[in-house]
PDB file of C-alpha atoms in Angstrom:
ATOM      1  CA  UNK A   1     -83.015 -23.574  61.584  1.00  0.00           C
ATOM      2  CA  UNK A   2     -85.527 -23.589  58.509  1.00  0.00           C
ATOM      3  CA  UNK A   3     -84.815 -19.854  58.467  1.00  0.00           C
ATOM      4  CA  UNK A   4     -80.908 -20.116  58.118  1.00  0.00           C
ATOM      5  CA  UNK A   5     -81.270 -23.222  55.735  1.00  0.00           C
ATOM      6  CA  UNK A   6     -83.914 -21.516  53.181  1.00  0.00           C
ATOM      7  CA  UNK A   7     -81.432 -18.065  53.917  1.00  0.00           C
ATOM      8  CA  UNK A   8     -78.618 -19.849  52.818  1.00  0.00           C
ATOM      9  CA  UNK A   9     -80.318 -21.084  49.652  1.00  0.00           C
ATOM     10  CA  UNK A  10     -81.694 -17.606  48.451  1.00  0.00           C
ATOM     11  CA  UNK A  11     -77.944 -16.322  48.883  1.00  0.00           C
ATOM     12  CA  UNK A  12     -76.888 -19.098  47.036  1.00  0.00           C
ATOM     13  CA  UNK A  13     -79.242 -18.118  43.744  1.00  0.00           C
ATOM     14  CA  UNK A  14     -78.253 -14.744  44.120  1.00  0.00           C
ATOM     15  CA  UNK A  15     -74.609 -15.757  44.129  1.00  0.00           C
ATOM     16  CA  UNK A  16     -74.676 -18.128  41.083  1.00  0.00           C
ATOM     17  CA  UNK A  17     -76.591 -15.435  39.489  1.00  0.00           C
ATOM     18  CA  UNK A  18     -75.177 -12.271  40.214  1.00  0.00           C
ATOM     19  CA  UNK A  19     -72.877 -12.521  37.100  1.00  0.00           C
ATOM     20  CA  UNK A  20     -75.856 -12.237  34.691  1.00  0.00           C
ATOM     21  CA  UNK A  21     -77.724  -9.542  36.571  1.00  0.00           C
ATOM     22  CA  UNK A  22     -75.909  -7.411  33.689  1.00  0.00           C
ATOM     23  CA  UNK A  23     -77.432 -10.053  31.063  1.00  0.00           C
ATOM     24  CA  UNK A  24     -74.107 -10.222  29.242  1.00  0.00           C
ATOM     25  CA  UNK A  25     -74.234 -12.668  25.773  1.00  0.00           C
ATOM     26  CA  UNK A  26     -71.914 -14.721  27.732  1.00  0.00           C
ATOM     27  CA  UNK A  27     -71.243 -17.683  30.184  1.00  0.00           C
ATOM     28  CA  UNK A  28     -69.157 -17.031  32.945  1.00  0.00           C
ATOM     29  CA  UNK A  29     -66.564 -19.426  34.068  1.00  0.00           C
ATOM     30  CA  UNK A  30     -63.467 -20.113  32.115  1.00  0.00           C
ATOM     31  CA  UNK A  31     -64.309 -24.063  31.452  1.00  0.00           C
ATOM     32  CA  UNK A  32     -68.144 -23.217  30.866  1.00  0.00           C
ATOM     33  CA  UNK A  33     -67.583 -23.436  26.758  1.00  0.00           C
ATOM     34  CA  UNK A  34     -64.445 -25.435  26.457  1.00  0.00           C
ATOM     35  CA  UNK A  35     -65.440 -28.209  28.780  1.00  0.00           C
ATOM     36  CA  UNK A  36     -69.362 -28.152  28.402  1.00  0.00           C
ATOM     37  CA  UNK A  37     -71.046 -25.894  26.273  1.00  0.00           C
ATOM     38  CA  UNK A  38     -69.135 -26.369  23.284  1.00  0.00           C
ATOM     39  CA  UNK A  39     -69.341 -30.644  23.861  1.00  0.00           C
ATOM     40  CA  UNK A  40     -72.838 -30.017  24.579  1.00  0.00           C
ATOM     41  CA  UNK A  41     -74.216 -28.901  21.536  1.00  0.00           C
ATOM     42  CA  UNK A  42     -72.040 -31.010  19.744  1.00  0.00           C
ATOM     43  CA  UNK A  43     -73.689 -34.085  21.771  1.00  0.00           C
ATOM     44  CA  UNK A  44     -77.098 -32.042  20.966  1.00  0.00           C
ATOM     45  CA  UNK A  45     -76.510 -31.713  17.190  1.00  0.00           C
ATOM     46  CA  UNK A  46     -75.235 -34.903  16.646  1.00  0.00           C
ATOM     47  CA  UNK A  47     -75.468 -38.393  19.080  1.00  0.00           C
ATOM     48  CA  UNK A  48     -75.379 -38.934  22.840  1.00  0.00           C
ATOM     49  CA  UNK A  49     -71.985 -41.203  21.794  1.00  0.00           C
ATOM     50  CA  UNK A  50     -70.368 -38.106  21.360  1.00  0.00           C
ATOM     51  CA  UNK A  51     -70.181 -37.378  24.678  1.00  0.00           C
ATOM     52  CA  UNK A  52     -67.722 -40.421  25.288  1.00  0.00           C
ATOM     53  CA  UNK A  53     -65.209 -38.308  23.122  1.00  0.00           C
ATOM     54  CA  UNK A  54     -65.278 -35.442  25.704  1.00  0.00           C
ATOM     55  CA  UNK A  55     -63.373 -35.217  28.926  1.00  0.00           C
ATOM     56  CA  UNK A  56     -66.655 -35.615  31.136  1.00  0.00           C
ATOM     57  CA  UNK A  57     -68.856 -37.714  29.564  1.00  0.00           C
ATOM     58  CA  UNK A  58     -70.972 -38.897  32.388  1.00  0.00           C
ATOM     59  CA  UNK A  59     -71.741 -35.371  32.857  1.00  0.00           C
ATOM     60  CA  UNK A  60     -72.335 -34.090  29.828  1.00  0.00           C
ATOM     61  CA  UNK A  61     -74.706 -37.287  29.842  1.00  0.00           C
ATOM     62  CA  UNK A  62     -76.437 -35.748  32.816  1.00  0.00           C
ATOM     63  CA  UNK A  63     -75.975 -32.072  30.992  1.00  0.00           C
ATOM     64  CA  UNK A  64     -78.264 -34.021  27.827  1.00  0.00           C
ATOM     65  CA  UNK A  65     -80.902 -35.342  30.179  1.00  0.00           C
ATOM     66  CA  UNK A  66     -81.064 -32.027  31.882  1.00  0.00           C
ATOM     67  CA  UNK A  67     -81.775 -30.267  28.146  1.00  0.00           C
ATOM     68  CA  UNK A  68     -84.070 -33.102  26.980  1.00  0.00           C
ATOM     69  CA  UNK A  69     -86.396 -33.038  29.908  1.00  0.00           C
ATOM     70  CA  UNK A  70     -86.901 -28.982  30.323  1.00  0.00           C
ATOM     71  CA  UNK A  71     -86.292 -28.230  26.603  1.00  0.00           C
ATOM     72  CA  UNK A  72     -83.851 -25.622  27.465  1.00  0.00           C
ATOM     73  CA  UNK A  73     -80.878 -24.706  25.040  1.00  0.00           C
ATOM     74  CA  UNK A  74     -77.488 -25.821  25.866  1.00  0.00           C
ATOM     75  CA  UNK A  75     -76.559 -21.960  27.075  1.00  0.00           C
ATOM     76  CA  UNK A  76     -79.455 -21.895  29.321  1.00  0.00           C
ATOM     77  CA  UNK A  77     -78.461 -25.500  30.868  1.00  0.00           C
ATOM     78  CA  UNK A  78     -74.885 -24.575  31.300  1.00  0.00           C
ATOM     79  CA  UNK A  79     -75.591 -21.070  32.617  1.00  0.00           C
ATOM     80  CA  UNK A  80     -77.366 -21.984  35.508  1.00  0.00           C
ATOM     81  CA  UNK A  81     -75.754 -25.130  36.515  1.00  0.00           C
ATOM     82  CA  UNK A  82     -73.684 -23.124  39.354  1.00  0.00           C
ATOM     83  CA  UNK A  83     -77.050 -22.446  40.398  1.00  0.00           C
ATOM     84  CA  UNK A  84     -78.092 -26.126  40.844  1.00  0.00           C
ATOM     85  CA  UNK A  85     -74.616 -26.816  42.044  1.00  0.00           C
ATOM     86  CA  UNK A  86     -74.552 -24.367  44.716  1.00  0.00           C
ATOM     87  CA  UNK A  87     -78.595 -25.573  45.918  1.00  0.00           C
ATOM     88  CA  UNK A  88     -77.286 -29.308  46.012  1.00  0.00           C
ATOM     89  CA  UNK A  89     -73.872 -28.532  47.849  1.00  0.00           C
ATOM     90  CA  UNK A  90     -76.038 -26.808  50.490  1.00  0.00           C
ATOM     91  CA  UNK A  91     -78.496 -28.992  50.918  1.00  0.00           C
ATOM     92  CA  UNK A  92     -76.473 -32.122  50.715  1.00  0.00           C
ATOM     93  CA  UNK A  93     -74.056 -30.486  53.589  1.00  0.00           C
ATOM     94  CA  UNK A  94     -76.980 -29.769  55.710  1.00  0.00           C
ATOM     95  CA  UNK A  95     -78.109 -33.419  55.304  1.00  0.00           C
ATOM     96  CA  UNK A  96     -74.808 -34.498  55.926  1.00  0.00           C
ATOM     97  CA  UNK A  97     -74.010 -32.316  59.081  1.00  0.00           C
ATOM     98  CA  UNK A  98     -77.769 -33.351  60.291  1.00  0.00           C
ATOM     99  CA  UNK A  99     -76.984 -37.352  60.355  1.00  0.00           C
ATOM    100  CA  UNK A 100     -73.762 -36.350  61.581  1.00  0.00           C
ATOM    101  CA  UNK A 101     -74.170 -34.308  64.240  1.00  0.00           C
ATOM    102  CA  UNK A 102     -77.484 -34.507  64.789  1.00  0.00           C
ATOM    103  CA  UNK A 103     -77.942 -31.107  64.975  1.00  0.00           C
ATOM    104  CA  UNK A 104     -80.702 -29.435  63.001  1.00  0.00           C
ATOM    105  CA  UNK A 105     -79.351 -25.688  64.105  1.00  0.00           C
ATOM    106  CA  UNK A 106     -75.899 -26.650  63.483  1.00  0.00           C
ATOM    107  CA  UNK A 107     -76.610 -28.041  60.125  1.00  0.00           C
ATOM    108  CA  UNK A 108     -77.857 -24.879  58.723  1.00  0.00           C
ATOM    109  CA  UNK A 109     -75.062 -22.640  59.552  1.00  0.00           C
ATOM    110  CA  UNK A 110     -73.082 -25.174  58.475  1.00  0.00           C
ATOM    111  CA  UNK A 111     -75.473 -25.054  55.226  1.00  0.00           C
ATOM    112  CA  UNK A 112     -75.363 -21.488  55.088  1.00  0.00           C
ATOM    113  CA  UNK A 113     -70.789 -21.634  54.845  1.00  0.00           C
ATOM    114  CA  UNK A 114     -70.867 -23.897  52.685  1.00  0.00           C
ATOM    115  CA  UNK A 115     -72.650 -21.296  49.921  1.00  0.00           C
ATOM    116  CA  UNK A 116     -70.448 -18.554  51.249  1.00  0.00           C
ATOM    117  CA  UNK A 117     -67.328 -21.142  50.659  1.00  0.00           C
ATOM    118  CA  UNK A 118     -64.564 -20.808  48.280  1.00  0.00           C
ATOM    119  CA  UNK A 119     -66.267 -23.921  46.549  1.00  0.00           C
ATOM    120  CA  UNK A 120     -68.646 -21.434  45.514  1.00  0.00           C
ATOM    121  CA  UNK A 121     -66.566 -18.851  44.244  1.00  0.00           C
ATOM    122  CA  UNK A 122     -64.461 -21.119  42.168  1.00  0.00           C
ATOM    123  CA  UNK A 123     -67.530 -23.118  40.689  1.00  0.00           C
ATOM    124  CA  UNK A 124     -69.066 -20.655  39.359  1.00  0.00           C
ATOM    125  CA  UNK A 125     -65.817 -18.182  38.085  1.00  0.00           C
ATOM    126  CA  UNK A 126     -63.829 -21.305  36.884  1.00  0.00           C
ATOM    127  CA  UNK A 127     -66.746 -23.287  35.378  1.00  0.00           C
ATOM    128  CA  UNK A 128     -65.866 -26.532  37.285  1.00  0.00           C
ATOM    129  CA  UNK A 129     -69.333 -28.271  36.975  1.00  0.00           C
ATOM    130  CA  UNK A 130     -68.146 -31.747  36.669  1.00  0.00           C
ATOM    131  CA  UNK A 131     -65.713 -31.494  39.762  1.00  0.00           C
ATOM    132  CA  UNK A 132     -68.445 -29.553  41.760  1.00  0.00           C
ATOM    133  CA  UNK A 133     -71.203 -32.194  40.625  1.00  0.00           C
ATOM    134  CA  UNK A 134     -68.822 -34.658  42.442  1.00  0.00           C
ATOM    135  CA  UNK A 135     -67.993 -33.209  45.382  1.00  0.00           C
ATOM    136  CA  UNK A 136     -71.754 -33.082  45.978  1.00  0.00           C
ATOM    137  CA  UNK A 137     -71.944 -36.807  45.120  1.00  0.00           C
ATOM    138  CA  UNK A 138     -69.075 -37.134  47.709  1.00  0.00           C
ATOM    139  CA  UNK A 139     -70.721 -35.772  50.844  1.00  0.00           C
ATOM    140  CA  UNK A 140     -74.186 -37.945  49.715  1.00  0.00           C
ATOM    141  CA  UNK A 141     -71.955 -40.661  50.012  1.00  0.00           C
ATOM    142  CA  UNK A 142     -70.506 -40.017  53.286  1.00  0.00           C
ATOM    143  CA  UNK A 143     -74.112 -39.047  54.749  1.00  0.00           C
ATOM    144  CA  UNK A 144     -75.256 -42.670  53.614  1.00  0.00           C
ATOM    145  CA  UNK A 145     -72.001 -44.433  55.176  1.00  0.00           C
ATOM    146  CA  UNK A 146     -72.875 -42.452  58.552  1.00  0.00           C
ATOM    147  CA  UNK A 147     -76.475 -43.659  57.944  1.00  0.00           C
ATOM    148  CA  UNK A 148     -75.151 -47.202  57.698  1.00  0.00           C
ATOM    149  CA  UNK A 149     -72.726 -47.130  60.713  1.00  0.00           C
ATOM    150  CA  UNK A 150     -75.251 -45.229  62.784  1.00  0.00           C
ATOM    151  CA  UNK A 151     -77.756 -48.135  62.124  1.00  0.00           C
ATOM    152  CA  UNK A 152     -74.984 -50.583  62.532  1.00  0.00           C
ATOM    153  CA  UNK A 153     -75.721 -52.329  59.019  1.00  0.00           C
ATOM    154  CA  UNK A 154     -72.686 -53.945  58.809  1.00  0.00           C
ATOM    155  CA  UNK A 155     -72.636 -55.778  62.467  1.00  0.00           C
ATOM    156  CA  UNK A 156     -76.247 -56.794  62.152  1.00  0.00           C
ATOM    157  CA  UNK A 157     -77.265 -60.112  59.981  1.00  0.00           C
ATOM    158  CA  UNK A 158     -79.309 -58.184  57.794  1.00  0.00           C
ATOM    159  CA  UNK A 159     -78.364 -59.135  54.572  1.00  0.00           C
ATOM    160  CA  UNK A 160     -80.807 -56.900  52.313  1.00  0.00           C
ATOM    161  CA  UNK A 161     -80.050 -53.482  54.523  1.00  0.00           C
ATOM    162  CA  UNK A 162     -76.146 -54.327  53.994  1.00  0.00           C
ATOM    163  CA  UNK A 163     -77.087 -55.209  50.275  1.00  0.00           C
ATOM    164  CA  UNK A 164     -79.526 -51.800  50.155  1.00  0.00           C
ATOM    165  CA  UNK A 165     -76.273 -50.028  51.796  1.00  0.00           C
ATOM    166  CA  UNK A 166     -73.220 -51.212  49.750  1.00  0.00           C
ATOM    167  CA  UNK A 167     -75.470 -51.031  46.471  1.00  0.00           C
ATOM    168  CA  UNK A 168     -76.294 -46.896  47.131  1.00  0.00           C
ATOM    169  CA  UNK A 169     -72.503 -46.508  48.486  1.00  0.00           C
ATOM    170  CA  UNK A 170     -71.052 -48.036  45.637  1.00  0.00           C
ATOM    171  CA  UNK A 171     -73.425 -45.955  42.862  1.00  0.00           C
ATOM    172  CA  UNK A 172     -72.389 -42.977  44.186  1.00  0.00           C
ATOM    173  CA  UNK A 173     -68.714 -44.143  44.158  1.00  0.00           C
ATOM    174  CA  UNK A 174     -68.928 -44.784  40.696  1.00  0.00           C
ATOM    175  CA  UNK A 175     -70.690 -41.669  39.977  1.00  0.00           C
ATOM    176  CA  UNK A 176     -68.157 -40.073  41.460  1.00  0.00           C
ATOM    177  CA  UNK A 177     -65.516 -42.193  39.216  1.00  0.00           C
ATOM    178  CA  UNK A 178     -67.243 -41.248  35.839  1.00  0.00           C
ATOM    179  CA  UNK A 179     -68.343 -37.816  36.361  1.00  0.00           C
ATOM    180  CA  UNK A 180     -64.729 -36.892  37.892  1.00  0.00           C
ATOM    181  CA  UNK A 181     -62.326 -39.476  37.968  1.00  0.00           C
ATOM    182  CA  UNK A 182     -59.997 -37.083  39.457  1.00  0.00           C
ATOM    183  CA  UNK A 183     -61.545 -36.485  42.409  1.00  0.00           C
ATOM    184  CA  UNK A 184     -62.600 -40.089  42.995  1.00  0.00           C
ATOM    185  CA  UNK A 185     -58.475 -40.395  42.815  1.00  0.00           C
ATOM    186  CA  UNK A 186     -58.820 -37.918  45.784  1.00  0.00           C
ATOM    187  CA  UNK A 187     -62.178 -39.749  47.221  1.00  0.00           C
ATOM    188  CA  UNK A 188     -60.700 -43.044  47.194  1.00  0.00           C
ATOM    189  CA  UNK A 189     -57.223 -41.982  49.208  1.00  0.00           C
ATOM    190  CA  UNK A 190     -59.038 -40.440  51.884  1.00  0.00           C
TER     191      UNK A 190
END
């Protein structure tokens, strides 16, 4: 299962990166400079407060932290952010199927589709970070709310494992909200 799961990330570097195997001057995705590159090093040039005048500031927050701790230009962050995207997705679905199903084996094929999915294709030809970053933020939340129901937090009387619970459901809720308040629109109907 290792095997399939470490698989499934390789393909999903080569993926994210096959665009640039060409090194074009370019970003692929048609929201890459629009929604984040451009903002970016405007945020970079100028203040972090910037970002609140952009669509997606909470990501473009995360975008800034991203630069500031490896020093990387703006194009560099923003190119391979499909790259990160596509690593989380995976792994976060293979966590997710794993508490789910208990199923190591199962969990890496499932791991392994969910590089090969549409999700994929779109992320990285569109430039969707923000929505992507979500959706990963999504299934984290769902494997912690199986966590919680498998360990039957909320039946028990212990407070500070129902406190520990809510408090790590409702971050990633209102990560969710502030990095993509469309899809939390989506997240919180379902």
């Amino acid at each position: 299962s290792k095997i399939i799961l470490i698989a499934s990330l390789i393909i999903g570097m080569f993926m994210a990166y096959y665009p640039y195997f060409h090194s074009p001057s370019w970003l692929v995705g048609t929201d890459t400079y629009w929604r984040y590159l451009d903002p970016l090093q405007r945020i970079v040039e100028g203040s972090w407060t910037a970002a609140l005048q952009e669509r997606h500031p909470a990501y473009l927050l995360i975008l800034l932290g991203l630069k500031t701790i490896t020093s990387a230009s703006p194009f560099l962050i923003v190119k391979f952010m499909p790259m990160m995207s596509v690593l989380l997705l995976a792994l976060a679905t293979f966590w997710l199927v794993k508490v789910g199903v208990k199923d190591e084996y199962f969990a890496s094929y499932v791991s392994f589709f969910s590089v090969l999915s549409i999700t994929t294709t779109e992320g990285i030809f569109t430039g969707i970070l923000a929505n992507w970053f979500a959706i990963i933020l999504w299934v984290l939340f769902f494997v912690f709310f199986l966590k919680a129901l498998e360990e039957r937090v909320f039946e028990g009387n212990s407070i500070s494992a129902q406190l520990r619970y809510l408090s790590i459901l409702s971050i990633l809720s209102l990560g969710i909200l502030f990095i993509h308040p469309w899809t939390w629109g989506v997240f919180l109907a379902v």
